[in-house]
Short mmCIF file of C-alpha atoms in Angstrom, two decimals:
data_model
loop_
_atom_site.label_atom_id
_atom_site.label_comp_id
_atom_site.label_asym_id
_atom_site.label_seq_id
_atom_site.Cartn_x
_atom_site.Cartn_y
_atom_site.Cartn_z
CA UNK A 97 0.00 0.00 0.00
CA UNK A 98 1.32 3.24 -0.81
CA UNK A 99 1.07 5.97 1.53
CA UNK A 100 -0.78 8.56 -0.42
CA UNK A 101 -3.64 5.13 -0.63
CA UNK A 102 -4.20 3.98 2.54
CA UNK A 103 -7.45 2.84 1.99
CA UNK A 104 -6.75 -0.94 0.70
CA UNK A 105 -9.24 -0.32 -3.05
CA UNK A 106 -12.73 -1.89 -3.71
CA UNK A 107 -12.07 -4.79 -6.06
CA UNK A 108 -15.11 -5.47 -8.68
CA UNK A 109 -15.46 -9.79 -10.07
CA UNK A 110 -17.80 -9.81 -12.47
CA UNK A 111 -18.51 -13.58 -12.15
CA UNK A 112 -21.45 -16.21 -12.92
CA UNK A 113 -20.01 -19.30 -11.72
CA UNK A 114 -20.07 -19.79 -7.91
CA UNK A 115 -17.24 -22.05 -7.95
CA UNK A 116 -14.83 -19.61 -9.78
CA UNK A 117 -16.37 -16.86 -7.24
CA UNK A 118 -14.56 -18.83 -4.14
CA UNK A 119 -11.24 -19.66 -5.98
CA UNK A 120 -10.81 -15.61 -6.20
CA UNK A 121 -12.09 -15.73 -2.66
CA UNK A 122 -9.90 -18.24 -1.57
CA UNK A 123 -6.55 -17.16 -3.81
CA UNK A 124 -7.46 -13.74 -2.07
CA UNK A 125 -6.90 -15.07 1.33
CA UNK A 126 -3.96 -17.22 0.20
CA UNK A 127 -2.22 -14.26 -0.95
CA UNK A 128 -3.63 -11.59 2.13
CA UNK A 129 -5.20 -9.23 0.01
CA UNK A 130 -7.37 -7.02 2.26
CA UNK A 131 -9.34 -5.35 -0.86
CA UNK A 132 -12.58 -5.38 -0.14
CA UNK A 133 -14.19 -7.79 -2.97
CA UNK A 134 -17.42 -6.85 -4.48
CA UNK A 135 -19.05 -9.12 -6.74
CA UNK A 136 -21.52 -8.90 -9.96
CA UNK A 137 -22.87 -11.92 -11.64
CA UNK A 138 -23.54 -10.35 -14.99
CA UNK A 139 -22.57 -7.35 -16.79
CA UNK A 140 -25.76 -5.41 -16.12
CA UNK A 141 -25.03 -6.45 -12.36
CA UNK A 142 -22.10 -4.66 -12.40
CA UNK A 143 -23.10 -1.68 -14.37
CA UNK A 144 -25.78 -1.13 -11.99
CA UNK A 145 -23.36 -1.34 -8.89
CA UNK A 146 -20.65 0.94 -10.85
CA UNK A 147 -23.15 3.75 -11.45
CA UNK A 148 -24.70 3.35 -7.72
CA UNK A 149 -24.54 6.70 -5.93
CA UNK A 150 -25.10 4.93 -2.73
CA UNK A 151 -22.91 2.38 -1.93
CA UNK A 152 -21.51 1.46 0.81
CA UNK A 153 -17.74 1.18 -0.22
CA UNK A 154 -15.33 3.30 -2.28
CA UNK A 155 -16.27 2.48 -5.85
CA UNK A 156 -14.14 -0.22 -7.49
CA UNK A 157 -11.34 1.15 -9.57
CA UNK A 158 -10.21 -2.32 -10.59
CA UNK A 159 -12.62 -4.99 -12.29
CA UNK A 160 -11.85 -9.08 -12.86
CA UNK A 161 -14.17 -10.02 -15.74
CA UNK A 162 -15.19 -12.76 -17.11
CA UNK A 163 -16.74 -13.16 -20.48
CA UNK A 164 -19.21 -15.67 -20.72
CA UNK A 165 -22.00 -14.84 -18.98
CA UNK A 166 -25.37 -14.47 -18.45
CA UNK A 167 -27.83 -11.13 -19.58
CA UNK A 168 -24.56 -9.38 -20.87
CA UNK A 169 -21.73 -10.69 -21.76
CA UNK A 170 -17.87 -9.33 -20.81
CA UNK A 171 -17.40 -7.43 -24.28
CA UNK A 172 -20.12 -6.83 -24.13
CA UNK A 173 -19.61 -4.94 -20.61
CA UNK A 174 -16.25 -3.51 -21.87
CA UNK A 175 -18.16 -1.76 -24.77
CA UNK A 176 -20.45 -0.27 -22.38
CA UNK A 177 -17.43 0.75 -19.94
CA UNK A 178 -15.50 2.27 -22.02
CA UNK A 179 -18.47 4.47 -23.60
CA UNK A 180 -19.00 5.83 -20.29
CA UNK A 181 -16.61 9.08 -19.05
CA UNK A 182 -17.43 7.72 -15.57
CA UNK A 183 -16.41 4.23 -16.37
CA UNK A 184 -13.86 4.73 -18.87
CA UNK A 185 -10.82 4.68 -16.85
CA UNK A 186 -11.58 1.48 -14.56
CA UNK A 187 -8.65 -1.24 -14.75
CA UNK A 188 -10.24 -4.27 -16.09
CA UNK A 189 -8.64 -8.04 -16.22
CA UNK A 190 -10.35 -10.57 -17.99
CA UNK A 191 -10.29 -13.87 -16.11
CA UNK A 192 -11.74 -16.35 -18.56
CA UNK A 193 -12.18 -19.81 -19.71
CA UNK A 194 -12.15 -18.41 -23.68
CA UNK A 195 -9.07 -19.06 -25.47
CA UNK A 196 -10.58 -17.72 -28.61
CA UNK A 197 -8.30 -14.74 -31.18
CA UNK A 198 -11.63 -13.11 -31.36
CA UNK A 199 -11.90 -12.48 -27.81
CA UNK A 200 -8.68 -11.84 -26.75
CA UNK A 201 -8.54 -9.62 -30.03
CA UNK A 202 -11.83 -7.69 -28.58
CA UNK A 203 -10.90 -7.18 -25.28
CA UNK A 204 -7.22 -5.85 -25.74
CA UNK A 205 -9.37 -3.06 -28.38
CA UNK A 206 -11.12 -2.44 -25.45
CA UNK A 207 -8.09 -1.50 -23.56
CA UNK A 208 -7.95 -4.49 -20.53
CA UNK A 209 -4.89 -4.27 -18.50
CA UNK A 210 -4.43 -8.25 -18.92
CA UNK A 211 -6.23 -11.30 -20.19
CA UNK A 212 -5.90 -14.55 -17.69
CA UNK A 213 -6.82 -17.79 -18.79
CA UNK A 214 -8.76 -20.11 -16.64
CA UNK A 215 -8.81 -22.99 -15.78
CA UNK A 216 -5.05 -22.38 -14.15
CA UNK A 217 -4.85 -25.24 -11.25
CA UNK A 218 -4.96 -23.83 -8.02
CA UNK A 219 -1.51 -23.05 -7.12
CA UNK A 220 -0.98 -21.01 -10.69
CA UNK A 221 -4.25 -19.56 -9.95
CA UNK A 222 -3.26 -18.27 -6.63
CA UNK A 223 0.11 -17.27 -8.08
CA UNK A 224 -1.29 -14.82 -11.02
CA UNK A 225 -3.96 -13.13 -8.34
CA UNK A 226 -0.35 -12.90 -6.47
CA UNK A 227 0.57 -10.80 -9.38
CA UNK A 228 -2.58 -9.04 -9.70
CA UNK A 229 -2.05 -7.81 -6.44
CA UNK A 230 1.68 -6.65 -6.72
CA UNK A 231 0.23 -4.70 -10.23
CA UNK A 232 -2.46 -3.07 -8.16
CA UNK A 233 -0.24 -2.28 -5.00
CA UNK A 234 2.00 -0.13 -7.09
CA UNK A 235 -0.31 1.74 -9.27
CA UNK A 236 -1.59 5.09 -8.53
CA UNK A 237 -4.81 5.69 -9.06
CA UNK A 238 -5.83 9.40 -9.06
CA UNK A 239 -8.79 10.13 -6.24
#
């Protein structure tokens, strides 16, 4: 944590799949990251949240997104994102199961910091949110 950011930051997973939901939970507490973890289980879920003027948190400035899901989809949810001045600057890393060119072509366009392909097994799992965290730690975000 950097000192001008003492506040650990709000953490948005926009997730479907309960199971994937607590291996973020658990790589989280394998790796001691105190961000607070909000999660959406579709992209209109987490629009919703992101444009909430009442919530209870500071608003996320980092998403994990995943891309096939329910309602709206995670291009689907960058398009909107990135259309939106409010939005447009969020840190987003797709966490995914696609290995398709046409995705990973689509969401780099879309400006995501990184595209991680799941199914890792635990341990690699555990070791990228590591990384995640280490990216996030030394960022500055402005207020």
């Amino acid at each position: 944590m950097s000192l001008s950011n003492p506040v650990p930051m709000t953490i948005l997973l926009v997730e479907d799949d309960e199971v994937d939901v607590m291996n973020v939970k658990r790589a989280f507490k394998k790796n001691n990251i105190s961000n607070q973890l909000v999660i959406a289980s579709n992209g209109i879920e987490a629009l919703s949240l992101l444009r909430s003027e009442t919530l209870e948190y500071p608003k996320p400035k980092i998403v994990l997104l995943d891309l096939n899901m329910p309602k709206m989809g995670g291009i689907e949810f960058l398009k909107e994102i990135r259309q939106d001045p409010a939005l447009s600057s969020l840190s987003v890393f797709v966490m995914t199961t696609s290995n398709e060119d046409s995705d990973k072509i689509d969401a780099f366009n879309l400006n995501v910091a990184g595209y991680i392909l799941k199914p890792l097994s635990m341990d690699r799992f555990i070791a990228a949110v590591s990384t995640l965290n280490s990216y996030w730690t030394l960022c500055e975000y402005p207020e």
